């Protein structure tokens, strides 16, 4: 019963705690009504002038106190909402019903009752409306029965009960629908704001990620020729800070996604669920959490009573644990004795701290969205997200706390039966056996016990004749020089040549195993080893010690990632007929080169009308890749025409090309019937993946002969160019076209933009920027592309140029620098090839 009263009061409090001061306004209205209606009695003879003077005086005093809330002592203001509740009960149902009973009903009493009901409906939610009516009417009836010499019920008011009920029901239904519309409007505004904030946050995080990658390029490779430099504490510290920075960026991007999902109430994707070890995920969370200090890290400990398996998404559950750890450590400074214990066992994970605890009244609403108690800057989304994740897993989360003693969050998971676990194990082994069949594996491990254990775990794969062992790094390199392997399972910590040095030598030296898949077998946390490992060309990680299934999964993932590289996916497009539409010949040339390198058949057109013509005359078009922004019939109109046509090709997959990636652009493309969305500059691998997914595997791919590439030149470090994209052009043999066609055309587009600005031609400026955006992106001019994009999107949306007069000269200067950098790169490649 107490809990029910608290919930009712919370609904009332939430209704009046935020927004306009409704209670003060109703105080003014009530005061004027009580005084005004009383004074009206003196305008004509009235035998009941002073009958209700006492209860009316009490009501007036209560309303005056309600009005002067700003003058209340600070210590009493926390009781204002509760006081207003009692005032509303007294002044509305209690006073009105008492006076009506004392006067035996009548038309004034019936009218007053209608007014009171309308006010109650406006002032609070339906629950409290009913409760206030019940309390006020009940108390008034009791007082009347005890004080009246001959109490009786006025039948005229009883006859109006159906009308009263209709006011309460109809008024609350109308208010509910209005509040729903208002809530939907606020939700959309919140989602839009969250999306805008997320976009603004992703940009600096992406820049930070790029900077960290640049730092990684400058560091000496682990195990390389600069071993003395690598072993210095400063370089080791740089790698450690680099790992923490990259992890923070990854988690930050994931938090943005989580927040957007929570605000949008987007359901958790259950297709990503897999069987997880509770102990392993908890240990990973404790290792990867971003602690403020080493002292905070020492406050967290893990106790595994018995491990168990649950089915869920690892990333989502990591964020649940991160949130609980963050909450537990929040009061570490004022409560330095705080310790956090995470206990795993009996299908439960408990996070317990001995901090300040949580008050009982707060526990009732702890998991409601936008509830943040006692924490400045909190959004109140964290625990709501935790609850949503646990429910998606089929489990639940609860909290128990005693103020001043402890707080304990308990996550309960549905049990996985022994039959389900065994079925899962057999299925995983069978899948790994299929993927790894015929693959040659080299185990590089200096510990003979670990080598034997690893062989036993890999026994079900039947790779006995295709599995070799090397006791150290030098022997491994000798074996790799003699015969090809598909996978190397490499221990990172070995005497002599460690795993980093072995991996670096494999990638650096020409040989049959330069592209072999390398999986690190390490006791180092993956997030700490990742920066050094990626520098050496390591493809994956598996923890040591490791159970059978995670080991098989790591090897399987390494092989599948190799199959899903650009070469592997590109082979699936061989023989496919792709219709490419873009008004920029240079954009078409770059994308067409990617597709032809995948042995696809490419038909190029310049506008939407030509797309429809080609679909009509060409047989067997497998997909259409179309630019959204084209003169005449644009990409959206073209797609609508395709979808509404009663032709054999009306269901052909359509992929949008665009420089915009905001939600309205995506929504418009989806509404038009497009199947996928690619943002310029187009990444070759993403282009291959998207097309391969959409066109399926109906046509058997023809074998693709890969050209022999010349030695790769060292990358330029000026930040102007996208070296990875330029390297793809080098491999395609397109650098001459880049130098002879793209570079002059970018210069002409800048001049065209200047002429449009001088002539006050906004649309001409939009067209020039659109062409320059696609051109610079495809040409690998990343700095110019980013600058043009910052100008293009606001100009397209707002229809006017940026403020100030410096943006155009700055763009011209950047274009000139880009031209010099591209020419320097091509000259460098030419010299490298000649050497």
mmCIF file of N, CA and C in Angstrom, residues 736-786:
data_model
loop_
_atom_site.group_PDB
_atom_site.id
_atom_site.type_symbol
_atom_site.label_atom_id
_atom_site.label_comp_id
_atom_site.label_asym_id
_atom_site.label_seq_id
_atom_site.Cartn_x
_atom_site.Cartn_y
_atom_site.Cartn_z
ATOM 1 N N UNK A 736 47.777 7.603 -64.560
ATOM 2 C CA UNK A 736 47.914 8.530 -65.690
ATOM 3 C C UNK A 736 46.609 9.284 -65.917
ATOM 4 N N UNK A 737 45.484 8.574 -65.834
ATOM 5 C CA UNK A 737 44.191 9.240 -65.989
ATOM 6 C C UNK A 737 43.972 10.230 -64.846
ATOM 7 N N UNK A 738 44.388 9.854 -63.653
ATOM 8 C CA UNK A 738 44.245 10.749 -62.508
ATOM 9 C C UNK A 738 44.987 12.048 -62.755
ATOM 10 N N UNK A 739 46.222 11.940 -63.263
ATOM 11 C CA UNK A 739 47.057 13.114 -63.468
ATOM 12 C C UNK A 739 46.579 13.945 -64.652
ATOM 13 N N UNK A 740 46.158 13.260 -65.703
ATOM 14 C CA UNK A 740 45.816 13.968 -66.934
ATOM 15 C C UNK A 740 44.366 14.452 -66.977
ATOM 16 N N UNK A 741 43.473 13.776 -66.268
ATOM 17 C CA UNK A 741 42.054 14.117 -66.351
ATOM 18 C C UNK A 741 41.523 14.740 -65.060
ATOM 19 N N UNK A 742 41.733 14.048 -63.929
ATOM 20 C CA UNK A 742 41.127 14.479 -62.676
ATOM 21 C C UNK A 742 41.705 15.817 -62.213
ATOM 22 N N UNK A 743 43.026 15.924 -62.221
ATOM 23 C CA UNK A 743 43.657 17.128 -61.680
ATOM 24 C C UNK A 743 43.238 18.378 -62.459
ATOM 25 N N UNK A 744 43.313 18.379 -63.791
ATOM 26 C CA UNK A 744 42.843 19.588 -64.512
ATOM 27 C C UNK A 744 41.354 19.862 -64.303
ATOM 28 N N UNK A 745 40.539 18.802 -64.251
ATOM 29 C CA UNK A 745 39.110 19.003 -64.094
ATOM 30 C C UNK A 745 38.787 19.631 -62.744
ATOM 31 N N UNK A 746 39.499 19.241 -61.683
ATOM 32 C CA UNK A 746 39.279 19.871 -60.379
ATOM 33 C C UNK A 746 39.600 21.356 -60.437
ATOM 34 N N UNK A 747 40.657 21.712 -61.166
ATOM 35 C CA UNK A 747 40.981 23.131 -61.330
ATOM 36 C C UNK A 747 39.888 23.881 -62.072
ATOM 37 N N UNK A 748 39.336 23.243 -63.111
ATOM 38 C CA UNK A 748 38.261 23.894 -63.862
ATOM 39 C C UNK A 748 37.004 24.063 -63.004
ATOM 40 N N UNK A 749 36.727 23.073 -62.152
ATOM 41 C CA UNK A 749 35.544 23.160 -61.292
ATOM 42 C C UNK A 749 35.690 24.281 -60.260
ATOM 43 N N UNK A 750 36.909 24.488 -59.750
ATOM 44 C CA UNK A 750 37.134 25.591 -58.811
ATOM 45 C C UNK A 750 36.903 26.922 -59.506
ATOM 46 N N UNK A 751 37.385 27.043 -60.762
ATOM 47 C CA UNK A 751 37.149 28.275 -61.518
ATOM 48 C C UNK A 751 35.663 28.464 -61.801
ATOM 49 N N UNK A 752 34.971 27.359 -62.106
ATOM 50 C CA UNK A 752 33.525 27.433 -62.346
ATOM 51 C C UNK A 752 32.789 27.909 -61.095
ATOM 52 N N UNK A 753 33.237 27.429 -59.940
ATOM 53 C CA UNK A 753 32.640 27.856 -58.677
ATOM 54 C C UNK A 753 32.875 29.344 -58.457
ATOM 55 N N UNK A 754 34.086 29.805 -58.758
ATOM 56 C CA UNK A 754 34.389 31.238 -58.570
ATOM 57 C C UNK A 754 33.499 32.099 -59.463
ATOM 58 N N UNK A 755 33.316 31.653 -60.724
ATOM 59 C CA UNK A 755 32.469 32.420 -61.643
ATOM 60 C C UNK A 755 31.024 32.458 -61.144
ATOM 61 N N UNK A 756 30.531 31.320 -60.608
ATOM 62 C CA UNK A 756 29.157 31.273 -60.107
ATOM 63 C C UNK A 756 28.987 32.192 -58.899
ATOM 64 N N UNK A 757 29.977 32.220 -58.022
ATOM 65 C CA UNK A 757 29.904 33.102 -56.851
ATOM 66 C C UNK A 757 29.944 34.563 -57.284
ATOM 67 N N UNK A 758 30.845 34.887 -58.225
ATOM 68 C CA UNK A 758 30.929 36.276 -58.705
ATOM 69 C C UNK A 758 29.632 36.708 -59.374
ATOM 70 N N UNK A 759 28.957 35.764 -60.044
ATOM 71 C CA UNK A 759 27.716 36.093 -60.724
ATOM 72 C C UNK A 759 26.479 35.960 -59.865
ATOM 73 N N UNK A 760 26.646 35.618 -58.584
ATOM 74 C CA UNK A 760 25.495 35.473 -57.695
ATOM 75 C C UNK A 760 24.614 34.288 -58.039
ATOM 76 N N UNK A 761 25.185 33.271 -58.673
ATOM 77 C CA UNK A 761 24.425 32.099 -59.131
ATOM 78 C C UNK A 761 24.514 31.000 -58.063
ATOM 79 N N UNK A 762 23.491 30.931 -57.190
ATOM 80 C CA UNK A 762 23.509 29.929 -56.119
ATOM 81 C C UNK A 762 23.434 28.524 -56.687
ATOM 82 N N UNK A 763 22.508 28.286 -57.631
ATOM 83 C CA UNK A 763 22.363 26.946 -58.181
ATOM 84 C C UNK A 763 23.629 26.522 -58.924
ATOM 85 N N UNK A 764 24.243 27.470 -59.625
ATOM 86 C CA UNK A 764 25.504 27.149 -60.286
ATOM 87 C C UNK A 764 26.585 26.778 -59.294
ATOM 88 N N UNK A 765 26.588 27.456 -58.143
ATOM 89 C CA UNK A 765 27.551 27.121 -57.092
ATOM 90 C C UNK A 765 27.296 25.721 -56.539
ATOM 91 N N UNK A 766 25.999 25.394 -56.342
ATOM 92 C CA UNK A 766 25.653 24.058 -55.852
ATOM 93 C C UNK A 766 26.112 22.992 -56.840
ATOM 94 N N UNK A 767 25.870 23.222 -58.123
ATOM 95 C CA UNK A 767 26.269 22.238 -59.134
ATOM 96 C C UNK A 767 27.786 22.080 -59.174
ATOM 97 N N UNK A 768 28.507 23.197 -59.108
ATOM 98 C CA UNK A 768 29.970 23.127 -59.148
ATOM 99 C C UNK A 768 30.518 22.400 -57.924
ATOM 100 N N UNK A 769 29.968 22.721 -56.742
ATOM 101 C CA UNK A 769 30.426 22.051 -55.522
ATOM 102 C C UNK A 769 30.078 20.564 -55.552
ATOM 103 N N UNK A 770 28.896 20.245 -56.084
ATOM 104 C CA UNK A 770 28.514 18.834 -56.176
ATOM 105 C C UNK A 770 29.517 18.059 -57.023
ATOM 106 N N UNK A 771 29.872 18.596 -58.188
ATOM 107 C CA UNK A 771 30.834 17.920 -59.061
ATOM 108 C C UNK A 771 32.208 17.862 -58.413
ATOM 109 N N UNK A 772 32.601 18.979 -57.781
ATOM 110 C CA UNK A 772 33.915 19.015 -57.130
ATOM 111 C C UNK A 772 33.974 18.060 -55.947
ATOM 112 N N UNK A 773 32.838 17.900 -55.241
ATOM 113 C CA UNK A 773 32.791 16.973 -54.104
ATOM 114 C C UNK A 773 33.065 15.543 -54.572
ATOM 115 N N UNK A 774 32.327 15.110 -55.606
ATOM 116 C CA UNK A 774 32.552 13.761 -56.117
ATOM 117 C C UNK A 774 33.934 13.592 -56.704
ATOM 118 N N UNK A 775 34.422 14.605 -57.432
ATOM 119 C CA UNK A 775 35.726 14.532 -58.079
ATOM 120 C C UNK A 775 36.849 14.431 -57.056
ATOM 121 N N UNK A 776 36.831 15.308 -56.066
ATOM 122 C CA UNK A 776 37.911 15.308 -55.072
ATOM 123 C C UNK A 776 37.907 14.027 -54.261
ATOM 124 N N UNK A 777 36.710 13.524 -53.937
ATOM 125 C CA UNK A 777 36.649 12.282 -53.176
ATOM 126 C C UNK A 777 37.194 11.118 -53.945
ATOM 127 N N UNK A 778 36.787 11.003 -55.219
ATOM 128 C CA UNK A 778 37.262 9.881 -56.026
ATOM 129 C C UNK A 778 38.750 9.993 -56.325
ATOM 130 N N UNK A 779 39.276 11.224 -56.408
ATOM 131 C CA UNK A 779 40.686 11.420 -56.726
ATOM 132 C C UNK A 779 41.590 11.252 -55.513
ATOM 133 N N UNK A 780 41.021 10.979 -54.340
ATOM 134 C CA UNK A 780 41.849 10.796 -53.153
ATOM 135 C C UNK A 780 42.314 12.092 -52.536
ATOM 136 N N UNK A 781 41.691 13.217 -52.914
ATOM 137 C CA UNK A 781 42.053 14.520 -52.345
ATOM 138 C C UNK A 781 41.234 14.744 -51.084
ATOM 139 N N UNK A 782 41.626 14.086 -49.988
ATOM 140 C CA UNK A 782 40.757 14.017 -48.827
ATOM 141 C C UNK A 782 40.577 15.372 -48.150
ATOM 142 N N UNK A 783 41.615 16.192 -48.054
ATOM 143 C CA UNK A 783 41.459 17.502 -47.406
ATOM 144 C C UNK A 783 40.524 18.397 -48.220
ATOM 145 N N UNK A 784 40.696 18.391 -49.534
ATOM 146 C CA UNK A 784 39.809 19.176 -50.383
ATOM 147 C C UNK A 784 38.382 18.654 -50.314
ATOM 148 N N UNK A 785 38.233 17.344 -50.304
ATOM 149 C CA UNK A 785 36.905 16.738 -50.206
ATOM 150 C C UNK A 785 36.194 17.179 -48.922
ATOM 151 N N UNK A 786 36.905 17.139 -47.803
ATOM 152 C CA UNK A 786 36.294 17.514 -46.531
ATOM 153 C C UNK A 786 35.900 18.995 -46.527
#
